[in-house]
mmCIF file of C-alpha atoms (C1' of nucleotides) in Angstrom:
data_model
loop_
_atom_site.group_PDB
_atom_site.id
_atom_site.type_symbol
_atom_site.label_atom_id
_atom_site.label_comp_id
_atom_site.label_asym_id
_atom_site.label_seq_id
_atom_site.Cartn_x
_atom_site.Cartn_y
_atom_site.Cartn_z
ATOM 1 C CA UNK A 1 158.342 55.396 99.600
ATOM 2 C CA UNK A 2 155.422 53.007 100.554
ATOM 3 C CA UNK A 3 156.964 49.415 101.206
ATOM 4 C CA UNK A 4 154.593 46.735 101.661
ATOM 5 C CA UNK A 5 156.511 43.476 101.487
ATOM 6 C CA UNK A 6 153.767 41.233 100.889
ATOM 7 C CA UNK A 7 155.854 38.277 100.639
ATOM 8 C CA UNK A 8 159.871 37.871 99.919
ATOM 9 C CA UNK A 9 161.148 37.646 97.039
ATOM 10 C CA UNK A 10 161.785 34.225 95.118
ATOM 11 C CA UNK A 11 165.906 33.820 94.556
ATOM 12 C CA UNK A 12 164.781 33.472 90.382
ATOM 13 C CA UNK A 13 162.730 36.909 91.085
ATOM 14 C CA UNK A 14 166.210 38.835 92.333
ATOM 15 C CA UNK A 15 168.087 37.011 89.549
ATOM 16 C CA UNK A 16 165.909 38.350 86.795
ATOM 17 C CA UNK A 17 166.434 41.679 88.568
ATOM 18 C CA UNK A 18 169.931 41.737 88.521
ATOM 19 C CA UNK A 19 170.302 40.934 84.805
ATOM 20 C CA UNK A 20 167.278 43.434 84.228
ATOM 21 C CA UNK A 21 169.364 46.113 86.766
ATOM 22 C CA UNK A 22 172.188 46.317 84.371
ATOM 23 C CA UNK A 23 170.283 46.556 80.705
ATOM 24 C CA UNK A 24 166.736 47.002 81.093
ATOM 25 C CA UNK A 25 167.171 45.815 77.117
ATOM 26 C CA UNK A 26 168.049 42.201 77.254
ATOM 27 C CA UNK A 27 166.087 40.807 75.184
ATOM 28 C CA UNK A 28 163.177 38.255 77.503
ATOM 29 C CA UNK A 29 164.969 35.131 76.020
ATOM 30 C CA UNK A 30 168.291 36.353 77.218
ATOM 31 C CA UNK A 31 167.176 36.898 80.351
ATOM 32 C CA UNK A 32 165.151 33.394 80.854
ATOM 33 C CA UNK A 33 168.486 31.962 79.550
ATOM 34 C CA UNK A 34 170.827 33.700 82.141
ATOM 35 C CA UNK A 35 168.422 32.595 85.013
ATOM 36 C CA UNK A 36 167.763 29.037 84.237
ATOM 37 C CA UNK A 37 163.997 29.027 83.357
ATOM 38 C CA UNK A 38 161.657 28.959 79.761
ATOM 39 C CA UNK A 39 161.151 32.322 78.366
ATOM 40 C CA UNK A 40 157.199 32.067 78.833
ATOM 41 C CA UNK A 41 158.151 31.658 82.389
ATOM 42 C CA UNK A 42 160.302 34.396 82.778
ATOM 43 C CA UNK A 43 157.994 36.433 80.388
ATOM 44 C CA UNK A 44 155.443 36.246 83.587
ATOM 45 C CA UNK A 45 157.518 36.492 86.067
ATOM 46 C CA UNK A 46 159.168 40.075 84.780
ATOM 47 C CA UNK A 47 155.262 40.827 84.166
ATOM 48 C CA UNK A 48 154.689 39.982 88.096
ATOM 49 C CA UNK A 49 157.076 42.046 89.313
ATOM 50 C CA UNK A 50 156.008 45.065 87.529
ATOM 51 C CA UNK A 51 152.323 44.805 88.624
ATOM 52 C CA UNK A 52 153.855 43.975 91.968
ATOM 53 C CA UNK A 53 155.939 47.451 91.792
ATOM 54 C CA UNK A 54 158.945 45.934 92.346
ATOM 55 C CA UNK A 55 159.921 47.005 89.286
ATOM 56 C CA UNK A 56 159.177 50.851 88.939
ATOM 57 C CA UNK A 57 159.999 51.483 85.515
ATOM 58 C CA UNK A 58 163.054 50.784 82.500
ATOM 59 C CA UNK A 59 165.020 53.864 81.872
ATOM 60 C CA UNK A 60 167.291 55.098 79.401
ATOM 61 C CA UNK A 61 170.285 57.211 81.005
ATOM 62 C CA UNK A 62 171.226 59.847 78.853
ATOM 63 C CA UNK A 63 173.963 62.012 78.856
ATOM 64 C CA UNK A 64 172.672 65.232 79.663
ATOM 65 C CA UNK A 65 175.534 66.980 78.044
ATOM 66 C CA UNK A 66 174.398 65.765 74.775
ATOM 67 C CA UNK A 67 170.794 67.355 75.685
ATOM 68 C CA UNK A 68 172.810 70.869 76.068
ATOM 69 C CA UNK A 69 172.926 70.607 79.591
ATOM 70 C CA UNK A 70 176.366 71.101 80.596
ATOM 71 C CA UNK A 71 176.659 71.715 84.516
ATOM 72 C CA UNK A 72 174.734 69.726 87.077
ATOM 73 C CA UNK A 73 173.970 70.837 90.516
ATOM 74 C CA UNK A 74 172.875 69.569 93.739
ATOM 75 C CA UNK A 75 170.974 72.100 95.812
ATOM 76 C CA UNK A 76 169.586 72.104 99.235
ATOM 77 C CA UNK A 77 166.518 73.435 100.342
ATOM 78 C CA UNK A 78 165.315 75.002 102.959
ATOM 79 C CA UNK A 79 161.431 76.272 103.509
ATOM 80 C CA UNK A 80 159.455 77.854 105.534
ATOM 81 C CA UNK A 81 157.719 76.061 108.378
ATOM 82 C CA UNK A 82 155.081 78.410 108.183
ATOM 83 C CA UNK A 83 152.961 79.112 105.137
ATOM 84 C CA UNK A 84 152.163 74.891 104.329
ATOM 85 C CA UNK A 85 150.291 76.121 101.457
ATOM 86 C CA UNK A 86 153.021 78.038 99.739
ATOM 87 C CA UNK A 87 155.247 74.765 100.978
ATOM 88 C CA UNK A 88 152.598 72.212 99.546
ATOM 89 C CA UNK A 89 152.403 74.425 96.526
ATOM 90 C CA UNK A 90 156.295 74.169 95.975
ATOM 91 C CA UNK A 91 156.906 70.280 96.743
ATOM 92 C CA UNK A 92 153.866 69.616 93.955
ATOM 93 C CA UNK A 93 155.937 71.567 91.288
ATOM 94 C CA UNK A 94 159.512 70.849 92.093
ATOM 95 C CA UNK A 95 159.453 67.972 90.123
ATOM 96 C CA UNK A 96 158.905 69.218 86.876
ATOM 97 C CA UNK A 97 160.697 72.716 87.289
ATOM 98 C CA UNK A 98 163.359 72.837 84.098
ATOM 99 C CA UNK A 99 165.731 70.395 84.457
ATOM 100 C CA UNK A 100 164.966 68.895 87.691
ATOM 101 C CA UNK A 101 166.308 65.025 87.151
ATOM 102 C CA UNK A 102 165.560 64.306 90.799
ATOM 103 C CA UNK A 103 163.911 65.509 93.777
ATOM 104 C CA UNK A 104 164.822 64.000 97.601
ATOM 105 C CA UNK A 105 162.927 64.790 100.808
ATOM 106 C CA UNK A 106 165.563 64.700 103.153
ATOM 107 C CA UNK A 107 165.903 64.720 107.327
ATOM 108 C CA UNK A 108 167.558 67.277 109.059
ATOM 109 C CA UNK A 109 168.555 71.257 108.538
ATOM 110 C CA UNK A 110 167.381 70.971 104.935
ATOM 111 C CA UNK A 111 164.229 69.729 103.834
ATOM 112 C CA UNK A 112 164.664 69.169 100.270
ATOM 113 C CA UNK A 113 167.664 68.408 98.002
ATOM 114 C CA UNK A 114 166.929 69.322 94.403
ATOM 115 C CA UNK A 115 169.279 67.427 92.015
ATOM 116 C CA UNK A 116 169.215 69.937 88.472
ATOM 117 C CA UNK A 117 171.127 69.685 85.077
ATOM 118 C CA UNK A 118 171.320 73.257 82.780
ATOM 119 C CA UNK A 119 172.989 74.635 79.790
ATOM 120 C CA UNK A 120 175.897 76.306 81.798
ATOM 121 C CA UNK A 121 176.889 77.880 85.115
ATOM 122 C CA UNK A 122 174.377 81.564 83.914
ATOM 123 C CA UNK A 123 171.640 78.940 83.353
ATOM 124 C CA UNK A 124 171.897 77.551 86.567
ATOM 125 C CA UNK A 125 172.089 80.884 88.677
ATOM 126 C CA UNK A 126 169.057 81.922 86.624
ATOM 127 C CA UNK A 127 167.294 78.937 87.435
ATOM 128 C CA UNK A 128 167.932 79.239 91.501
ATOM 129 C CA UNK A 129 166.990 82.555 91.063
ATOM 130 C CA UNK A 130 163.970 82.466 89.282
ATOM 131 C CA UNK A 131 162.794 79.248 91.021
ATOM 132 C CA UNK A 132 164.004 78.677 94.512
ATOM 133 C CA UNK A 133 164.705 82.040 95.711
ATOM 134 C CA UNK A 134 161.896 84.331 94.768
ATOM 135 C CA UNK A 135 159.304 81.300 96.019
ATOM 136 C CA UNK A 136 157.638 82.127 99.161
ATOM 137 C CA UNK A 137 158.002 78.774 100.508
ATOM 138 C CA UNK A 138 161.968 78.548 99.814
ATOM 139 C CA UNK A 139 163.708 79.778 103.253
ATOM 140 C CA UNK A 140 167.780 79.040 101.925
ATOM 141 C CA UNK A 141 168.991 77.402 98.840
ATOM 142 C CA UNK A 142 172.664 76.279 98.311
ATOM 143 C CA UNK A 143 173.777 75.223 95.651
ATOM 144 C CA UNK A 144 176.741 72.833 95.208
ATOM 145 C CA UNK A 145 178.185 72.179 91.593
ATOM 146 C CA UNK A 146 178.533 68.394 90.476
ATOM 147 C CA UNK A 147 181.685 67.954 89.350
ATOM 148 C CA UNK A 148 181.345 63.957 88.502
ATOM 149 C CA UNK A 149 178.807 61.280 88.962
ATOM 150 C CA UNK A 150 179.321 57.444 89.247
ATOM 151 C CA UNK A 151 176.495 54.784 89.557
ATOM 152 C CA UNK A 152 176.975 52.866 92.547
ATOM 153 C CA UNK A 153 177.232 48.585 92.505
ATOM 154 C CA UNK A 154 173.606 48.949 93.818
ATOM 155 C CA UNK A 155 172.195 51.159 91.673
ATOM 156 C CA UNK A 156 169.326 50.391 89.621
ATOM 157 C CA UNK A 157 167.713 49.809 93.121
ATOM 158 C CA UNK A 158 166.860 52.688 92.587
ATOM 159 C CA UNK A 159 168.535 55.415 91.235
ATOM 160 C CA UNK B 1 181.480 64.415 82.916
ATOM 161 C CA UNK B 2 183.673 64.805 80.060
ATOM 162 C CA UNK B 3 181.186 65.762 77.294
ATOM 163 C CA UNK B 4 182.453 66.522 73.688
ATOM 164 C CA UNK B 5 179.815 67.654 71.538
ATOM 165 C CA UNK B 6 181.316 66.952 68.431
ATOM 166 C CA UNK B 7 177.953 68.375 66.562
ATOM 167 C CA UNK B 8 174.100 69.417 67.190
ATOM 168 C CA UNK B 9 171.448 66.292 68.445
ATOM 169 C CA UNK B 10 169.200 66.093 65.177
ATOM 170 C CA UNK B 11 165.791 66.556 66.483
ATOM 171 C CA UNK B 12 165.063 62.618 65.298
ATOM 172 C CA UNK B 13 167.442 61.655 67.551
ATOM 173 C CA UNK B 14 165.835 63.691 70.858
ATOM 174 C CA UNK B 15 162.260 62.485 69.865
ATOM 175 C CA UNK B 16 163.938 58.957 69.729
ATOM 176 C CA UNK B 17 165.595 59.924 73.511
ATOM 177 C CA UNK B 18 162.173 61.228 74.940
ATOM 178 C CA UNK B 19 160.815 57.715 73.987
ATOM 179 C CA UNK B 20 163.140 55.549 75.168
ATOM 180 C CA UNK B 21 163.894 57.826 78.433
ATOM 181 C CA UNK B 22 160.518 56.893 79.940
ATOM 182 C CA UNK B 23 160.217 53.654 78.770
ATOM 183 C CA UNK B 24 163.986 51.854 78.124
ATOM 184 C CA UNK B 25 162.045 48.633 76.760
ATOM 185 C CA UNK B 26 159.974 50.049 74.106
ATOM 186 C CA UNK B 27 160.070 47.933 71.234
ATOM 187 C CA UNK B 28 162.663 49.508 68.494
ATOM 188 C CA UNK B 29 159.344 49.259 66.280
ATOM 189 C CA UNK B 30 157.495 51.300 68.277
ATOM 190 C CA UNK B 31 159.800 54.020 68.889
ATOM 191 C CA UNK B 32 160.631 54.028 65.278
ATOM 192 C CA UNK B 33 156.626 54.713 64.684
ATOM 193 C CA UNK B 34 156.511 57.465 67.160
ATOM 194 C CA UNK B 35 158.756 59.713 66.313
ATOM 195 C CA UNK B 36 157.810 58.740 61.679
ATOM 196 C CA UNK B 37 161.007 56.896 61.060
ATOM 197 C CA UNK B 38 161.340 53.597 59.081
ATOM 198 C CA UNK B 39 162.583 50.824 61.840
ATOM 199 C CA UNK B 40 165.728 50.057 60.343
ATOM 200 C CA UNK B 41 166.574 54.137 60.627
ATOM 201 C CA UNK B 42 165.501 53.888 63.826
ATOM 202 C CA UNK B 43 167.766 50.875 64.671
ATOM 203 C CA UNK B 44 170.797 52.600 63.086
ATOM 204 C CA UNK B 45 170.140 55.901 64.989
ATOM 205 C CA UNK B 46 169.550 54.166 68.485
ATOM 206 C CA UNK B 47 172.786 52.585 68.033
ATOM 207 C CA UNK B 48 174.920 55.490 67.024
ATOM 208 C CA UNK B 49 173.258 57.637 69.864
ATOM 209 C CA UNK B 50 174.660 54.554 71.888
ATOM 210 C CA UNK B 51 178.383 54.006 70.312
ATOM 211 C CA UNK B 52 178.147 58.416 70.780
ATOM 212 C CA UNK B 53 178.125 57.555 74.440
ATOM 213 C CA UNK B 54 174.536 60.224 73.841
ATOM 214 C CA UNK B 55 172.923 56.909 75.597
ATOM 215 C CA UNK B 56 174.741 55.658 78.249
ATOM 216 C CA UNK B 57 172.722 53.065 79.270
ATOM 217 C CA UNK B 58 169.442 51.285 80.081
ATOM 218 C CA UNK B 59 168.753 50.985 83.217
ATOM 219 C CA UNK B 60 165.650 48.850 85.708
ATOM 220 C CA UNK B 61 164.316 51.246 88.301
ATOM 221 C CA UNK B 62 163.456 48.463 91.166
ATOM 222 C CA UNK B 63 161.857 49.518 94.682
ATOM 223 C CA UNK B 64 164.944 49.115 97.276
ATOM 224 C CA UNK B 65 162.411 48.203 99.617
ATOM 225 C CA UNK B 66 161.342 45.024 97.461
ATOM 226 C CA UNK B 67 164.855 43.614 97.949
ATOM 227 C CA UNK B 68 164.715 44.276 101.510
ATOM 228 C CA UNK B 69 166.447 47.397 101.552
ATOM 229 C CA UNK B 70 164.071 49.267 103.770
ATOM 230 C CA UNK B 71 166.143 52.543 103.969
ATOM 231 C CA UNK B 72 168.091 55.532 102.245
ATOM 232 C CA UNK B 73 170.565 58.291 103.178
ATOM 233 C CA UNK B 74 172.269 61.046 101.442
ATOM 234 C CA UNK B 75 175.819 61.306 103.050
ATOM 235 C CA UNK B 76 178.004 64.342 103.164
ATOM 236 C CA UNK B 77 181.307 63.589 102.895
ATOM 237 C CA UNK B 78 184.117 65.526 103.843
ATOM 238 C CA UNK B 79 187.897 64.492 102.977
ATOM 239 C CA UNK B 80 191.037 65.096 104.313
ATOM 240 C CA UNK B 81 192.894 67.063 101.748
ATOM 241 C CA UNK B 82 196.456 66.216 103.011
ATOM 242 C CA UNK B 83 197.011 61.820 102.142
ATOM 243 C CA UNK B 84 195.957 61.903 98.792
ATOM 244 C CA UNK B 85 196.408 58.295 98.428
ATOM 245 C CA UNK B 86 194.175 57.162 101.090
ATOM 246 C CA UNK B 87 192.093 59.920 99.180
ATOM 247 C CA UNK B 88 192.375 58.202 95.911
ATOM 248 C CA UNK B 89 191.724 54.909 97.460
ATOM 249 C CA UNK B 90 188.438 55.916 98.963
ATOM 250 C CA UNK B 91 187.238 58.213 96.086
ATOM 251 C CA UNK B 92 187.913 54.581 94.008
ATOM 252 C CA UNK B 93 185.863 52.157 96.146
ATOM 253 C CA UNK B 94 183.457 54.196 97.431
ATOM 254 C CA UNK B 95 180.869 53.315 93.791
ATOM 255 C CA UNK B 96 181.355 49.667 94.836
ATOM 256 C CA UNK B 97 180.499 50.078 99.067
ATOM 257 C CA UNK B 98 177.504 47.645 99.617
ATOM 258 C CA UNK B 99 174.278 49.426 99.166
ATOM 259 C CA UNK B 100 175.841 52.885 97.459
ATOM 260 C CA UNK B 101 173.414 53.726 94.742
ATOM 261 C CA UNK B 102 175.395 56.925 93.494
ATOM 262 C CA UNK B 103 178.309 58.832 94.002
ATOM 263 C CA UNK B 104 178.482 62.705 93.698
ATOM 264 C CA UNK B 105 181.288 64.439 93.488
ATOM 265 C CA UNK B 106 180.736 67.885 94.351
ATOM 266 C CA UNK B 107 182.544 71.549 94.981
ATOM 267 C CA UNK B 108 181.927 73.166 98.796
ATOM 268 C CA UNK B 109 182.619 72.101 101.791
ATOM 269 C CA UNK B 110 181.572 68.564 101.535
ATOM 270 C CA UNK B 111 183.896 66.500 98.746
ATOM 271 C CA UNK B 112 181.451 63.685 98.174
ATOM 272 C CA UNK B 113 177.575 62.881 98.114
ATOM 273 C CA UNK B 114 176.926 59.326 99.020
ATOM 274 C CA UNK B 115 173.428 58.274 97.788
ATOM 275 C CA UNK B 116 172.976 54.729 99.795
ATOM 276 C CA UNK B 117 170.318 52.406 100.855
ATOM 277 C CA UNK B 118 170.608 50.386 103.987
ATOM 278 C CA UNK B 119 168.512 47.717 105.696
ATOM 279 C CA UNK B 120 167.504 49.428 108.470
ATOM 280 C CA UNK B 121 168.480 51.962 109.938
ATOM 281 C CA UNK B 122 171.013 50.178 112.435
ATOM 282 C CA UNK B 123 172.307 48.647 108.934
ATOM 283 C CA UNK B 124 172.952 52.117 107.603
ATOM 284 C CA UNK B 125 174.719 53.280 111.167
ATOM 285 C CA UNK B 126 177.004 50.149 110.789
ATOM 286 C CA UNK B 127 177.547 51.203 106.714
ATOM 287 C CA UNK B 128 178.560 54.787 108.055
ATOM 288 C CA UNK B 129 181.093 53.493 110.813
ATOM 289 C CA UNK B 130 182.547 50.950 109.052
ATOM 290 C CA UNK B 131 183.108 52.631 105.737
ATOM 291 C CA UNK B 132 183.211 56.082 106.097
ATOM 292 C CA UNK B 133 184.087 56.966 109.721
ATOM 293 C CA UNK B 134 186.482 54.528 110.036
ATOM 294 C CA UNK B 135 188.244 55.104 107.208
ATOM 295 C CA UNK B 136 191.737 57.097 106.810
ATOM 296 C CA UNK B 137 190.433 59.808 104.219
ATOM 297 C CA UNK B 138 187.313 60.803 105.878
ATOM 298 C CA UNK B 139 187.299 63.798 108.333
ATOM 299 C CA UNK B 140 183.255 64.324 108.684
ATOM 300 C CA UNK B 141 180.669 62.117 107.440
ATOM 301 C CA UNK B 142 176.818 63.525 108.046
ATOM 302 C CA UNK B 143 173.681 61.793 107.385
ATOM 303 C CA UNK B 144 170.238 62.854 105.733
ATOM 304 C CA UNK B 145 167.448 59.968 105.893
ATOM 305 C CA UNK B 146 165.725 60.168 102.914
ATOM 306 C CA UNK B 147 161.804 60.433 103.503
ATOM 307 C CA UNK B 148 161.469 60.295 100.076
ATOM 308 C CA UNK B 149 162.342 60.337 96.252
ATOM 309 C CA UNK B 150 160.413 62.084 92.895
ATOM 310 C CA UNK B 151 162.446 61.654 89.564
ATOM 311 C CA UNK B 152 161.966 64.825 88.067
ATOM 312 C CA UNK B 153 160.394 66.056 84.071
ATOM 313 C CA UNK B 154 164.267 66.227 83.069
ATOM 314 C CA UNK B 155 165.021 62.469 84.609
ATOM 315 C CA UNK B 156 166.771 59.949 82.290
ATOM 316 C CA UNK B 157 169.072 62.843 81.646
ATOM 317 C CA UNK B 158 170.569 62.075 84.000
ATOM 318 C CA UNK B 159 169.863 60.602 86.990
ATOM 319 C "C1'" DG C 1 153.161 27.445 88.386
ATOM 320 C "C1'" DC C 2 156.186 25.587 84.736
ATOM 321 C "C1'" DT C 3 156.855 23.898 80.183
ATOM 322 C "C1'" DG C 4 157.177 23.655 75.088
ATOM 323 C "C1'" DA C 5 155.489 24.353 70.608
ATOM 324 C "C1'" DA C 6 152.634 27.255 67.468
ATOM 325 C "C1'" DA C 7 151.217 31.748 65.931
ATOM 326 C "C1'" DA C 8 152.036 36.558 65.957
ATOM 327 C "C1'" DT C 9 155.169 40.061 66.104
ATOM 328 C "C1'" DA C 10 159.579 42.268 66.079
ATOM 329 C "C1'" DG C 11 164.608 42.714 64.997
ATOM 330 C "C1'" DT C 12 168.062 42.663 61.463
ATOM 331 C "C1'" DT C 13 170.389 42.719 57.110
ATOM 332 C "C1'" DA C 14 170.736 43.630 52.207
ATOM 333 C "C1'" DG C 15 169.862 46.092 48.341
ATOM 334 C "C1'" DT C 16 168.451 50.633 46.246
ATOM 335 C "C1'" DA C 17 167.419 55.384 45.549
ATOM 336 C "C1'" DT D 1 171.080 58.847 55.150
ATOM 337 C "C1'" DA D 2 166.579 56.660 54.682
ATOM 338 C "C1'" DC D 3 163.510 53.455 52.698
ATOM 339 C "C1'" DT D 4 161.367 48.800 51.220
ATOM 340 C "C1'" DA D 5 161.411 44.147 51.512
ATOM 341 C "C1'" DA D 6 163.081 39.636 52.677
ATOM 342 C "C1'" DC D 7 164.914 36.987 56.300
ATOM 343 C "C1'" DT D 8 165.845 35.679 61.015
ATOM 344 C "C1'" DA D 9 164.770 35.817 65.704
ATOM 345 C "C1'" DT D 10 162.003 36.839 69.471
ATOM 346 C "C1'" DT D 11 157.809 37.566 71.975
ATOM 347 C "C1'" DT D 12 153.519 35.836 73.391
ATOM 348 C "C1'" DT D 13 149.709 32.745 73.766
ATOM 349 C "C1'" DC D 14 147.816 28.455 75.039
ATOM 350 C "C1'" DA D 15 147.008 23.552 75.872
ATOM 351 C "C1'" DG D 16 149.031 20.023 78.816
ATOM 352 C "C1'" DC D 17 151.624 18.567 82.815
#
DNA sequence: GCTGAAAATAGTTAGTA
DNA sequence: TACTAACTATTTTCAGC
């Protein structure tokens, strides 16, 4: 996560944000509305902040088990000190192994937690199996089942 | 997670989800173009996939660090399974702690993943006493810094 | 850098197959 | 259910403050 804070952030910036935060859909005039300024105004200023990187990107959270995917899993992982290629190798194509929704490089025992959505609990063995076990950079994988998931007040920054 | 799936996604309706899920502000127009709907079909179907609950919600990915939120943590929680109201109580306010992005509830040893962003790092030692620690229904609470995050191929659904 | 109005573009509803 | 077309609203640009 590379941080540079330039310069803080301007009270109208973090209000746009918030309303942003919640449904990355209001419509520009909404938001200039809720925040007090013209919409050409808060048309730049939402423009700003994504050049700036403040804003990352809008997503659309769908429910995965509408996709099929009906267990989620978060797994930790474990590599090898050794072998930094096979390691490298493995942290470039985590992110985009089947239904990987995120990946988190973590301090301590494990090095990687690998948060995964599949069709059902086979899927899912299959997947830790096929992916984390039999890769030569992958020391230990455990695997805990998500039984529920609930956005946090802060999320949005950044989920 | 509790996922009825009453019938099959059409494929319309997952070309309209892979749209939206990387970019939540496309314009209805647009999306309706890219997938070789008229927009008025595509402005019925996005709001069916929402009243479905398929869409859950649209969401601003901002850079903690921007609003001064210099630091994350993934926090294993671990329970005490006798007091199940101070349980209940906890398992309730934890989504609305200051600074928890995400809540996981999971099976194992630990009860509860605690996706939060502190600060500092002294801010998100004072989060951990104060909230978790201290509080009736927690036994054990450990904490993994986050070095880093990657949203995954499969994001948006769901994470 | 903010505003406000004009021009361009998009969202929405109604009517029809 | 999906389309066309008319209508309404919003986005976006730009000249002026």
């Amino acid at each position: 996560m590379p941080n540079e804070l330039h310069h803080e952030l301007a009270p109208v910036d973090r209000a746009i944000l918030r309303v942003l935060r919640d449904n990355a859909r209001t419509p520009n005039k909404a938001v200039a509305e809720a925040v007090g300024i013209a919409p050409s105004t808060c048309l730049t200023r939402i423009r700003s902040l994504c050049e700036r990187g403040v804003i990352r990107g809008f997503h659309t959270d769908v429910d995965p088990g509408a996709l099929g995917l009906g267990v989620q899993a978060m797994i930790a992982v474990r590599l090898h000190s050794h072998a930094p290629r096979h390691v490298a190798a493995f942290v470039k194509g985590a992110p985009d192994l089947p239904g990987v929704l995120s990946v988190f490089h973590v301090a301590g025992p494990d090095d990687y937690l690998l948060h995964v959505a599949a069709a059902d609990t086979a899927a899912l063995r299959d997947f830790v199996l096929e992916h984390l076990t039999a890769h030569p950079a992958v020391q230990q994988a455990r695997t805990s089942l998500i039984f529920g998931q609930v956005r946090g007040a802060a999320a949005g920054a950044a989920g």
